[in-house]
Tab-separated table of C-alpha atoms in Angstrom:
chain	number	residue	atom	x	y	z
A	1	UNK	CA	30.608	37.766	-12.604
A	2	UNK	CA	29.441	39.060	-15.772
A	3	UNK	CA	29.743	42.497	-17.618
A	4	UNK	CA	27.307	44.379	-19.793
A	5	UNK	CA	29.932	46.103	-21.899
A	6	UNK	CA	32.840	43.533	-21.965
A	7	UNK	CA	34.525	45.220	-24.700
A	8	UNK	CA	35.796	48.154	-22.563
A	9	UNK	CA	38.099	45.381	-20.763
A	10	UNK	CA	40.406	46.006	-23.782
A	11	UNK	CA	41.031	49.366	-21.961
A	12	UNK	CA	43.004	47.129	-19.330
A	13	UNK	CA	45.880	47.154	-21.598
A	14	UNK	CA	46.466	50.747	-20.376
A	15	UNK	CA	47.833	49.156	-17.314
A	16	UNK	CA	51.050	48.796	-19.236
A	17	UNK	CA	51.753	52.964	-19.018
A	18	UNK	CA	52.125	53.536	-15.464
A	19	UNK	CA	54.604	50.380	-15.310
A	20	UNK	CA	56.556	51.758	-18.119
A	21	UNK	CA	56.668	55.075	-16.410
A	22	UNK	CA	57.767	53.527	-12.950
A	23	UNK	CA	60.614	51.222	-14.888
A	24	UNK	CA	61.732	54.577	-16.435
A	25	UNK	CA	62.021	56.393	-13.345
A	26	UNK	CA	63.715	53.621	-11.581
A	27	UNK	CA	66.941	53.300	-14.236
A	28	UNK	CA	70.326	52.985	-12.797
A	29	UNK	CA	71.840	56.397	-12.876
A	30	UNK	CA	75.378	57.030	-14.435
A	31	UNK	CA	78.662	56.247	-12.311
A	32	UNK	CA	80.552	59.426	-11.874
A	33	UNK	CA	84.110	59.063	-10.821
A	34	UNK	CA	85.500	60.915	-7.941
A	35	UNK	CA	89.022	61.606	-7.010
A	36	UNK	CA	88.280	61.315	-3.219
A	37	UNK	CA	85.476	59.733	-1.201
A	38	UNK	CA	86.772	60.793	2.186
A	39	UNK	CA	84.040	63.205	2.892
A	40	UNK	CA	81.090	61.182	1.716
A	41	UNK	CA	79.220	59.590	4.339
A	42	UNK	CA	77.488	55.992	3.852
A	43	UNK	CA	73.664	56.451	2.974
A	44	UNK	CA	71.001	54.708	5.052
A	45	UNK	CA	70.021	51.386	3.528
A	46	UNK	CA	66.597	51.510	5.501
A	47	UNK	CA	65.681	54.977	3.767
A	48	UNK	CA	66.311	53.635	0.406
A	49	UNK	CA	64.339	50.516	0.961
A	50	UNK	CA	61.693	52.998	2.076
A	51	UNK	CA	61.747	54.900	-1.034
A	52	UNK	CA	61.571	51.895	-3.218
A	53	UNK	CA	58.501	50.785	-0.859
A	54	UNK	CA	56.727	53.957	-1.540
A	55	UNK	CA	56.911	53.974	-5.252
A	56	UNK	CA	55.647	50.071	-5.542
A	57	UNK	CA	52.591	51.481	-3.531
A	58	UNK	CA	51.840	54.288	-5.702
A	59	UNK	CA	52.385	51.970	-8.607
A	60	UNK	CA	50.036	49.427	-6.997
A	61	UNK	CA	47.243	52.402	-6.340
A	62	UNK	CA	47.635	53.532	-9.873
A	63	UNK	CA	47.358	50.032	-11.450
A	64	UNK	CA	44.298	49.671	-9.122
A	65	UNK	CA	42.807	52.955	-10.153
A	66	UNK	CA	42.786	52.180	-13.725
A	67	UNK	CA	41.595	48.647	-13.175
A	68	UNK	CA	38.504	49.889	-11.161
A	69	UNK	CA	37.709	52.565	-13.835
A	70	UNK	CA	37.804	50.086	-16.877
A	71	UNK	CA	35.535	47.535	-14.573
A	72	UNK	CA	32.977	50.408	-13.938
A	73	UNK	CA	32.886	51.199	-17.812
A	74	UNK	CA	32.476	47.299	-18.586
A	75	UNK	CA	29.539	47.539	-15.774
A	76	UNK	CA	30.013	44.162	-13.911
A	77	UNK	CA	27.228	42.345	-12.590
A	78	UNK	CA	27.167	39.295	-10.124
A	79	UNK	CA	24.407	36.718	-10.256
A	80	UNK	CA	21.931	36.924	-7.398
A	81	UNK	CA	20.370	33.759	-6.585
A	82	UNK	CA	16.648	34.028	-5.346
A	83	UNK	CA	14.083	31.154	-4.233
A	84	UNK	CA	11.166	30.714	-6.507
A	85	UNK	CA	7.444	31.165	-5.166
A	86	UNK	CA	6.122	27.627	-4.824
A	87	UNK	CA	3.129	28.248	-6.817
A	88	UNK	CA	1.798	31.351	-8.721
A	89	UNK	CA	-2.162	31.816	-9.869
A	90	UNK	CA	-2.873	33.900	-12.628
A	91	UNK	CA	-6.556	34.998	-12.710
A	92	UNK	CA	-8.477	36.384	-15.766
A	93	UNK	CA	-9.790	39.867	-14.433
A	94	UNK	CA	-13.422	39.426	-15.802
A	95	UNK	CA	-13.435	36.417	-13.449
A	96	UNK	CA	-13.184	38.149	-10.292
A	97	UNK	CA	-17.016	39.151	-10.352
A	98	UNK	CA	-17.914	35.566	-10.145
A	99	UNK	CA	-18.466	34.640	-6.359
A	100	UNK	CA	-17.505	30.990	-6.758
A	101	UNK	CA	-14.173	32.053	-7.854
A	102	UNK	CA	-13.497	34.493	-5.243
A	103	UNK	CA	-14.493	31.799	-2.591
A	104	UNK	CA	-11.695	29.734	-4.367
A	105	UNK	CA	-9.677	32.609	-4.266
A	106	UNK	CA	-9.876	33.013	-0.344
A	107	UNK	CA	-8.934	29.198	-0.144
A	108	UNK	CA	-5.647	29.305	-1.785
A	109	UNK	CA	-2.269	28.700	0.150
A	110	UNK	CA	-0.936	31.846	1.854
A	111	UNK	CA	2.814	31.180	0.652
A	112	UNK	CA	1.439	31.574	-2.991
A	113	UNK	CA	1.276	34.611	-5.325
A	114	UNK	CA	-2.022	35.648	-6.909
A	115	UNK	CA	-1.897	37.875	-10.027
A	116	UNK	CA	-4.161	38.832	-12.726
A	117	UNK	CA	-3.587	37.491	-15.971
A	118	UNK	CA	-2.707	40.706	-17.978
A	119	UNK	CA	0.480	42.208	-19.321
A	120	UNK	CA	2.901	42.612	-16.508
A	121	UNK	CA	1.006	40.204	-14.247
A	122	UNK	CA	0.104	42.958	-11.553
A	123	UNK	CA	-0.746	41.738	-8.171
A	124	UNK	CA	-4.298	40.877	-7.157
A	125	UNK	CA	-4.450	43.819	-5.054
A	126	UNK	CA	-4.183	46.465	-7.965
A	127	UNK	CA	-7.573	45.370	-9.197
A	128	UNK	CA	-10.278	48.078	-8.683
A	129	UNK	CA	-13.917	47.026	-7.558
A	130	UNK	CA	-15.576	49.513	-10.034
A	131	UNK	CA	-13.720	48.360	-12.928
A	132	UNK	CA	-16.380	46.906	-15.670
A	133	UNK	CA	-14.182	47.169	-18.706
A	134	UNK	CA	-12.414	43.750	-19.181
A	135	UNK	CA	-11.175	43.145	-22.677
A	136	UNK	CA	-10.097	39.524	-23.783
A	137	UNK	CA	-6.417	38.848	-23.485
A	138	UNK	CA	-4.188	37.499	-25.758
A	139	UNK	CA	-3.484	34.294	-24.202
A	140	UNK	CA	-0.567	32.896	-26.074
A	141	UNK	CA	1.133	36.229	-25.848
A	142	UNK	CA	0.673	36.113	-22.244
A	143	UNK	CA	1.792	32.523	-22.174
A	144	UNK	CA	5.200	33.566	-23.601
A	145	UNK	CA	5.403	36.262	-20.843
A	146	UNK	CA	4.727	33.559	-18.065
A	147	UNK	CA	8.538	32.668	-18.730
A	148	UNK	CA	9.683	35.723	-16.808
A	149	UNK	CA	7.667	34.666	-13.573
A	150	UNK	CA	9.839	33.145	-10.843
A	151	UNK	CA	7.507	30.336	-9.912
A	152	UNK	CA	7.685	26.389	-9.644
A	153	UNK	CA	4.355	26.114	-11.056
A	154	UNK	CA	1.593	28.274	-12.625
A	155	UNK	CA	-1.992	27.920	-12.426
A	156	UNK	CA	-4.464	30.011	-14.660
A	157	UNK	CA	-7.979	30.378	-14.259
A	158	UNK	CA	-9.585	31.820	-17.436
A	159	UNK	CA	-12.525	32.026	-19.523
A	160	UNK	CA	-10.623	30.547	-22.473
A	161	UNK	CA	-12.464	32.654	-24.997
A	162	UNK	CA	-11.695	31.736	-28.537
A	163	UNK	CA	-10.838	35.131	-29.665
A	164	UNK	CA	-8.051	35.344	-27.320
A	165	UNK	CA	-5.929	32.659	-29.255
A	166	UNK	CA	-4.058	34.625	-31.748
A	167	UNK	CA	-1.075	33.323	-33.579
A	168	UNK	CA	1.076	30.379	-33.300
A	169	UNK	CA	0.693	27.857	-30.296
A	170	UNK	CA	3.913	28.885	-28.143
A	171	UNK	CA	6.610	26.783	-26.913
A	172	UNK	CA	7.549	27.151	-23.535
A	173	UNK	CA	10.434	25.404	-21.166
A	174	UNK	CA	7.520	25.262	-18.121
A	175	UNK	CA	4.370	23.417	-17.839
A	176	UNK	CA	1.125	25.592	-17.378
A	177	UNK	CA	-2.002	24.282	-15.733
A	178	UNK	CA	-4.860	25.932	-17.655
A	179	UNK	CA	-8.152	25.844	-15.784
A	180	UNK	CA	-11.154	26.856	-17.926
A	181	UNK	CA	-13.838	28.311	-15.575
A	182	UNK	CA	-17.120	26.956	-16.743
A	183	UNK	CA	-19.250	30.275	-16.270
A	184	UNK	CA	-22.224	29.164	-18.210
A	185	UNK	CA	-22.455	32.667	-19.856
A	186	UNK	CA	-24.842	32.970	-22.760
A	187	UNK	CA	-25.200	35.924	-25.167
A	188	UNK	CA	-28.733	36.612	-26.252
A	189	UNK	CA	-28.862	40.187	-27.765
A	190	UNK	CA	-30.604	41.772	-30.865
A	191	UNK	CA	-27.825	43.457	-33.026
A	192	UNK	CA	-29.963	45.667	-35.406
A	193	UNK	CA	-33.530	46.176	-36.135
A	194	UNK	CA	-33.603	47.440	-39.948
A	195	UNK	CA	-36.887	48.849	-41.483
A	196	UNK	CA	-37.570	47.579	-44.973
A	197	UNK	CA	-40.758	49.121	-46.263
A	198	UNK	CA	-43.727	48.171	-44.149
A	199	UNK	CA	-41.788	45.429	-42.212
A	200	UNK	CA	-39.027	45.288	-39.939
A	201	UNK	CA	-35.748	42.854	-40.109
A	202	UNK	CA	-34.747	41.693	-36.610
A	203	UNK	CA	-30.953	40.344	-36.528
A	204	UNK	CA	-30.416	38.477	-33.155
A	205	UNK	CA	-27.045	36.958	-31.800
A	206	UNK	CA	-27.087	33.690	-29.593
A	207	UNK	CA	-23.618	32.748	-28.205
A	208	UNK	CA	-22.438	30.106	-25.445
A	209	UNK	CA	-19.574	28.405	-24.878
A	210	UNK	CA	-19.625	25.898	-27.586
A	211	UNK	CA	-21.381	27.841	-30.645
A	212	UNK	CA	-22.420	31.290	-31.979
A	213	UNK	CA	-25.425	31.583	-34.326
A	214	UNK	CA	-27.604	34.401	-35.910
A	215	UNK	CA	-31.265	34.576	-36.185
A	216	UNK	CA	-33.084	36.959	-38.400
A	217	UNK	CA	-36.809	37.385	-37.959
A	218	UNK	CA	-39.361	39.546	-40.239
A	219	UNK	CA	-42.202	41.156	-38.469
A	220	UNK	CA	-45.045	43.668	-39.508
A	221	UNK	CA	-44.116	47.248	-38.552
A	222	UNK	CA	-47.799	47.446	-37.167
A	223	UNK	CA	-47.458	44.176	-35.351
A	224	UNK	CA	-48.888	44.106	-31.860
A	225	UNK	CA	-45.381	42.750	-30.442
A	226	UNK	CA	-43.757	46.115	-31.425
A	227	UNK	CA	-44.114	49.663	-30.037
A	228	UNK	CA	-42.628	52.594	-31.980
A	229	UNK	CA	-41.565	55.869	-30.026
A	230	UNK	CA	-43.237	59.171	-31.182
A	231	UNK	CA	-40.655	60.018	-33.566
A	232	UNK	CA	-40.706	56.580	-34.958
A	233	UNK	CA	-36.823	55.903	-35.144
A	234	UNK	CA	-36.905	53.641	-32.368
A	235	UNK	CA	-38.796	50.670	-31.086
A	236	UNK	CA	-39.266	47.977	-28.502
A	237	UNK	CA	-40.541	44.937	-28.011
A	238	UNK	CA	-43.461	44.417	-25.781
A	239	UNK	CA	-42.297	40.864	-24.620
A	240	UNK	CA	-38.811	42.126	-23.447
A	241	UNK	CA	-38.827	42.427	-19.511
A	242	UNK	CA	-36.010	44.974	-19.767
A	243	UNK	CA	-38.094	47.239	-22.237
A	244	UNK	CA	-35.225	48.310	-24.047
A	245	UNK	CA	-35.302	50.531	-27.095
A	246	UNK	CA	-33.571	49.709	-30.203
A	247	UNK	CA	-32.808	52.160	-32.746
A	248	UNK	CA	-34.803	51.847	-35.802
A	249	UNK	CA	-32.289	51.678	-39.177
A	250	UNK	CA	-33.295	52.257	-42.589
A	251	UNK	CA	-30.805	50.742	-45.356
A	252	UNK	CA	-30.122	53.660	-47.465
A	253	UNK	CA	-28.426	53.381	-50.650
A	254	UNK	CA	-24.720	53.784	-50.790
A	255	UNK	CA	-23.093	56.202	-53.241
A	256	UNK	CA	-19.903	55.294	-54.708
A	257	UNK	CA	-17.781	57.357	-57.306
A	258	UNK	CA	-15.696	55.684	-59.893
A	259	UNK	CA	-13.154	58.014	-61.918
A	260	UNK	CA	-11.827	56.448	-64.928
A	261	UNK	CA	-9.442	56.960	-67.941
A	262	UNK	CA	-10.330	55.388	-71.502
A	263	UNK	CA	-7.782	52.917	-71.193
A	264	UNK	CA	-9.131	51.402	-68.293
A	265	UNK	CA	-12.759	51.762	-69.383
A	266	UNK	CA	-12.951	47.834	-69.093
A	267	UNK	CA	-11.829	47.479	-65.703
A	268	UNK	CA	-14.627	50.202	-64.865
A	269	UNK	CA	-17.162	48.129	-66.449
A	270	UNK	CA	-16.320	45.049	-64.068
A	271	UNK	CA	-16.308	47.200	-61.183
A	272	UNK	CA	-19.669	48.271	-62.174
A	273	UNK	CA	-21.038	44.830	-62.343
A	274	UNK	CA	-19.249	43.527	-59.037
A	275	UNK	CA	-20.995	46.518	-57.076
A	276	UNK	CA	-24.493	45.448	-58.912
A	277	UNK	CA	-23.680	41.889	-57.768
A	278	UNK	CA	-23.198	43.030	-54.055
A	279	UNK	CA	-26.227	44.958	-54.133
A	280	UNK	CA	-28.300	42.150	-55.168
A	281	UNK	CA	-26.720	40.029	-52.558
A	282	UNK	CA	-27.185	42.527	-49.746
A	283	UNK	CA	-30.701	43.439	-50.899
A	284	UNK	CA	-29.500	47.118	-50.447
A	285	UNK	CA	-29.235	49.581	-53.356
A	286	UNK	CA	-25.593	50.652	-54.423
A	287	UNK	CA	-25.234	54.014	-56.845
A	288	UNK	CA	-22.617	53.857	-58.648
A	289	UNK	CA	-21.475	56.950	-60.561
A	290	UNK	CA	-18.659	56.618	-63.219
A	291	UNK	CA	-17.039	59.919	-64.470
A	292	UNK	CA	-13.703	61.137	-66.175
A	293	UNK	CA	-14.016	64.630	-64.952
A	294	UNK	CA	-14.314	65.164	-61.158
A	295	UNK	CA	-14.703	68.944	-61.624
A	296	UNK	CA	-17.263	70.227	-59.036
A	297	UNK	CA	-17.650	67.073	-57.317
A	298	UNK	CA	-18.022	66.756	-53.581
A	299	UNK	CA	-16.043	63.680	-52.669
A	300	UNK	CA	-17.194	63.942	-48.969
A	301	UNK	CA	-20.734	62.876	-50.054
A	302	UNK	CA	-19.861	59.588	-51.362
A	303	UNK	CA	-19.199	56.415	-49.119
A	304	UNK	CA	-16.276	54.981	-51.381
A	305	UNK	CA	-14.070	56.302	-54.124
A	306	UNK	CA	-12.522	54.098	-56.991
A	307	UNK	CA	-9.644	55.935	-58.617
A	308	UNK	CA	-8.656	54.243	-61.956
A	309	UNK	CA	-6.001	56.247	-63.114
A	310	UNK	CA	-2.160	56.719	-62.600
A	311	UNK	CA	-2.740	60.493	-62.738
A	312	UNK	CA	-2.113	62.378	-59.449
A	313	UNK	CA	-4.777	61.240	-56.801
A	314	UNK	CA	-7.134	63.104	-54.894
A	315	UNK	CA	-7.044	64.035	-51.288
A	316	UNK	CA	-9.929	62.857	-49.230
A	317	UNK	CA	-10.493	60.940	-45.942
A	318	UNK	CA	-13.146	58.453	-47.574
A	319	UNK	CA	-12.563	54.941	-48.187
A	320	UNK	CA	-10.628	54.720	-51.586
A	321	UNK	CA	-9.599	52.245	-54.069
A	322	UNK	CA	-6.633	53.283	-56.194
A	323	UNK	CA	-5.418	51.680	-59.172
A	324	UNK	CA	-1.770	50.623	-58.134
A	325	UNK	CA	-0.192	47.672	-60.368
A	326	UNK	CA	1.747	45.427	-58.441
A	327	UNK	CA	2.652	41.772	-60.072
A	328	UNK	CA	3.624	40.554	-56.672
A	329	UNK	CA	0.468	41.343	-54.635
A	330	UNK	CA	-1.179	38.287	-53.273
A	331	UNK	CA	-4.644	39.595	-53.804
A	332	UNK	CA	-6.667	41.917	-56.080
A	333	UNK	CA	-7.097	44.367	-53.197
A	334	UNK	CA	-4.317	45.346	-50.906
A	335	UNK	CA	-4.065	47.498	-47.988
A	336	UNK	CA	-1.740	50.598	-48.327
A	337	UNK	CA	-0.139	52.486	-45.624
A	338	UNK	CA	-3.038	54.960	-45.210
A	339	UNK	CA	-5.936	53.363	-42.980
A	340	UNK	CA	-8.594	54.184	-45.540
A	341	UNK	CA	-6.858	53.691	-48.807
A	342	UNK	CA	-6.492	50.360	-50.636
A	343	UNK	CA	-4.699	49.515	-53.972
A	344	UNK	CA	-6.159	47.466	-56.960
A	345	UNK	CA	-3.277	45.682	-57.833
A	346	UNK	CA	-4.464	43.999	-61.462
A	347	UNK	CA	-6.557	44.766	-64.412
A	348	UNK	CA	-9.816	42.982	-64.206
A	349	UNK	CA	-10.701	40.396	-66.427
A	350	UNK	CA	-13.513	37.671	-66.244
A	351	UNK	CA	-10.805	35.105	-65.422
A	352	UNK	CA	-9.258	36.960	-62.651
A	353	UNK	CA	-12.790	38.129	-60.974
A	354	UNK	CA	-13.696	34.427	-61.045
A	355	UNK	CA	-10.259	32.980	-59.911
A	356	UNK	CA	-9.857	35.500	-57.219
A	357	UNK	CA	-13.391	35.964	-56.138
A	358	UNK	CA	-13.325	39.787	-56.616
A	359	UNK	CA	-16.833	40.482	-55.273
A	360	UNK	CA	-15.900	39.170	-51.932
A	361	UNK	CA	-12.706	41.521	-51.633
A	362	UNK	CA	-14.759	44.407	-52.995
A	363	UNK	CA	-17.307	43.591	-50.261
A	364	UNK	CA	-14.648	43.859	-47.229
A	365	UNK	CA	-13.128	47.010	-49.102
A	366	UNK	CA	-16.623	48.605	-48.633
A	367	UNK	CA	-16.826	47.550	-44.669
A	368	UNK	CA	-20.400	48.304	-44.415
A	369	UNK	CA	-20.860	46.378	-41.140
A	370	UNK	CA	-17.906	47.655	-39.108
A	371	UNK	CA	-20.058	48.407	-36.276
A	372	UNK	CA	-21.844	45.340	-36.185
A	373	UNK	CA	-18.754	43.422	-36.582
A	374	UNK	CA	-17.220	44.796	-33.489
A	375	UNK	CA	-20.576	44.201	-31.754
A	376	UNK	CA	-20.461	40.515	-32.538
A	377	UNK	CA	-16.870	40.276	-31.147
A	378	UNK	CA	-17.894	41.742	-28.136
A	379	UNK	CA	-20.795	39.159	-27.751
A	380	UNK	CA	-18.928	36.163	-28.679
A	381	UNK	CA	-18.805	33.895	-25.649
A	382	UNK	CA	-17.286	30.835	-27.441
A	383	UNK	CA	-14.683	29.120	-25.174
A	384	UNK	CA	-11.863	26.315	-26.053
A	385	UNK	CA	-11.615	23.156	-24.031
A	386	UNK	CA	-8.687	22.648	-21.483
A	387	UNK	CA	-6.747	20.306	-23.797
A	388	UNK	CA	-6.528	23.115	-26.457
A	389	UNK	CA	-5.146	25.406	-24.110
A	390	UNK	CA	-2.014	23.407	-23.372
A	391	UNK	CA	1.015	24.722	-24.694
A	392	UNK	CA	3.765	22.846	-25.998
A	393	UNK	CA	6.961	21.959	-23.847
A	394	UNK	CA	10.708	22.644	-24.709
A	395	UNK	CA	13.650	22.051	-22.713
A	396	UNK	CA	15.024	25.093	-24.257
A	397	UNK	CA	15.229	28.208	-22.074
A	398	UNK	CA	13.573	31.248	-23.695
A	399	UNK	CA	15.845	34.378	-24.160
A	400	UNK	CA	13.103	36.350	-22.415
A	401	UNK	CA	14.363	34.582	-19.014
A	402	UNK	CA	16.962	36.754	-17.622
A	403	UNK	CA	18.881	35.921	-14.529
A	404	UNK	CA	18.856	38.163	-11.996
A	405	UNK	CA	21.991	40.366	-11.753
A	406	UNK	CA	23.021	42.590	-9.135
A	407	UNK	CA	24.948	45.715	-10.093
A	408	UNK	CA	28.245	46.358	-8.396
A	409	UNK	CA	29.249	49.693	-10.035
A	410	UNK	CA	28.243	51.667	-7.216
A	411	UNK	CA	30.646	49.689	-4.703
A	412	UNK	CA	33.452	50.314	-7.401
A	413	UNK	CA	32.812	54.087	-7.820
A	414	UNK	CA	33.246	54.375	-3.833
A	415	UNK	CA	36.374	52.329	-4.300
A	416	UNK	CA	37.900	54.688	-7.048
A	417	UNK	CA	37.158	57.545	-4.870
A	418	UNK	CA	39.114	56.209	-1.783
A	419	UNK	CA	41.782	54.870	-4.272
A	420	UNK	CA	42.225	58.505	-5.711
A	421	UNK	CA	42.075	59.933	-2.132
A	422	UNK	CA	44.885	57.504	-1.009
A	423	UNK	CA	46.955	57.651	-4.053
A	424	UNK	CA	47.006	61.540	-3.957
A	425	UNK	CA	48.132	61.344	-0.052
A	426	UNK	CA	51.120	59.291	-0.897
A	427	UNK	CA	51.903	61.367	-4.265
A	428	UNK	CA	52.111	64.524	-2.288
A	429	UNK	CA	54.029	63.107	0.797
A	430	UNK	CA	56.472	61.392	-1.725
A	431	UNK	CA	56.485	64.610	-4.040
A	432	UNK	CA	55.593	62.263	-7.143
C-alpha cells in the first residue's frame, strides 16, 4: 500500500485524545467511609464487567473512526498487477493509405495491440478514412512516451522522415523495433514561377528518400512551352499532363524604413550597406529610407522597420528591428517576446559584421521566403535509415512509467460511515 499524501499520517497522533479521555473517565473514585453497610446490597459483577466491555468497544470504534479518516486524507492506493500485452504495433497514420501495409496489418496476431503513432497512441479503430492531413510526427518525443505502454515488445511502422527527428536521441528502458517502410515516394513540384522582365524563372523541387534538390530554369515569356491566362497573372506548362495553373509572381521591391538618432548614424550606414549586399545577392531591389523624424509616415506601407534609438518605440505590427544593447546576447539579432519584434544587440562595426556574418542574420530577419520554406518542409521526403532510428537503451526505469495503482478511498468512506453509525448506537445505548 502507498499513500499519495503521506504527510497526513501525522494526524494519527490524534488517537491519543480518545485514549486519554477514556482513562480520565475510568479513574478510581474517592473512598467514602460509612458507619454501617447493613443495608447495602452486593453489586452484580457481570453488570460491572459489561460496562467496562462497552466502554472499551466505544473506545475501539472511536480509534478506528479517527484512523480511517486519516487514511482517507492520505489517499491510500494499492498496486494492481496487470498483464502486459505481448506485442504492440504502432503505425504512422500517413502509411494507412498504403495497400501493402493494410495487407500486413490484416495478418498481424489477434492478441496484439495495433495503435497509431500519435500522441496518446489511440487505437487503430479511431482512424477516419476521410482524413487526408498527416503531419510528420516528432519521433523522439513519441519514443519517450512509448515507455508508458504496457507491452512486452513494440514494433513501429514509420516513414522515418528526417524532419521528424528533433532534439536528442532518447534513452529508453526497452528495445523498440523500428520498421522504415520503403514507400518510394518522390516529390517533384514547382515551388514558384517568377517573372523578370521578358523571362520567367521556374524554381522546381525534387525530393526522394535520400536527397532534396532545387532546379532553376529560365524560359522566355513567349515560349511555346508556356500558356498565359487572360489576365497574365498565371501560367501553365503545356507539357504538364495535369495542366496546373501556377501563379505568376513579380519580385517587387521591398520597402524598409530606418529611424535613427545622430549618435547611431554609423550603425545606420552599416545597415544600409548590408541591405544593399542582400539586394544584390537576391537580385531583388530593396528600397531603404533612413529618417530622423517619423511624423506623417505610414508604417504599414513598409515591409520592415529598423529603430535605432532608445527612445519610446512605435506601435506597429510590422517586422521590427529595435536597438536593444545586450552584452550577454549570443548573436547580433535576437528574437524578443513579441513574434515580429527583434533586437539589435550591439553597435555595428566592420569587425563585428564580418565576424558574426551580419548580412545573413539580417536576411533571416527579413523572412522573405516564409511561405516558400513551409512548402519545402511539406515536400521534403528525405528519410533516415533503420539503424539511425534505433534508440539508446538504459536499465534505469523512466519517471514517466507509473505503476498501476488502485484507490481504496471509496471503500474507506463506506467503512467510516458504518463505524459512525455503530458508534452512535453504542453511545446512545450507554448514554455516553
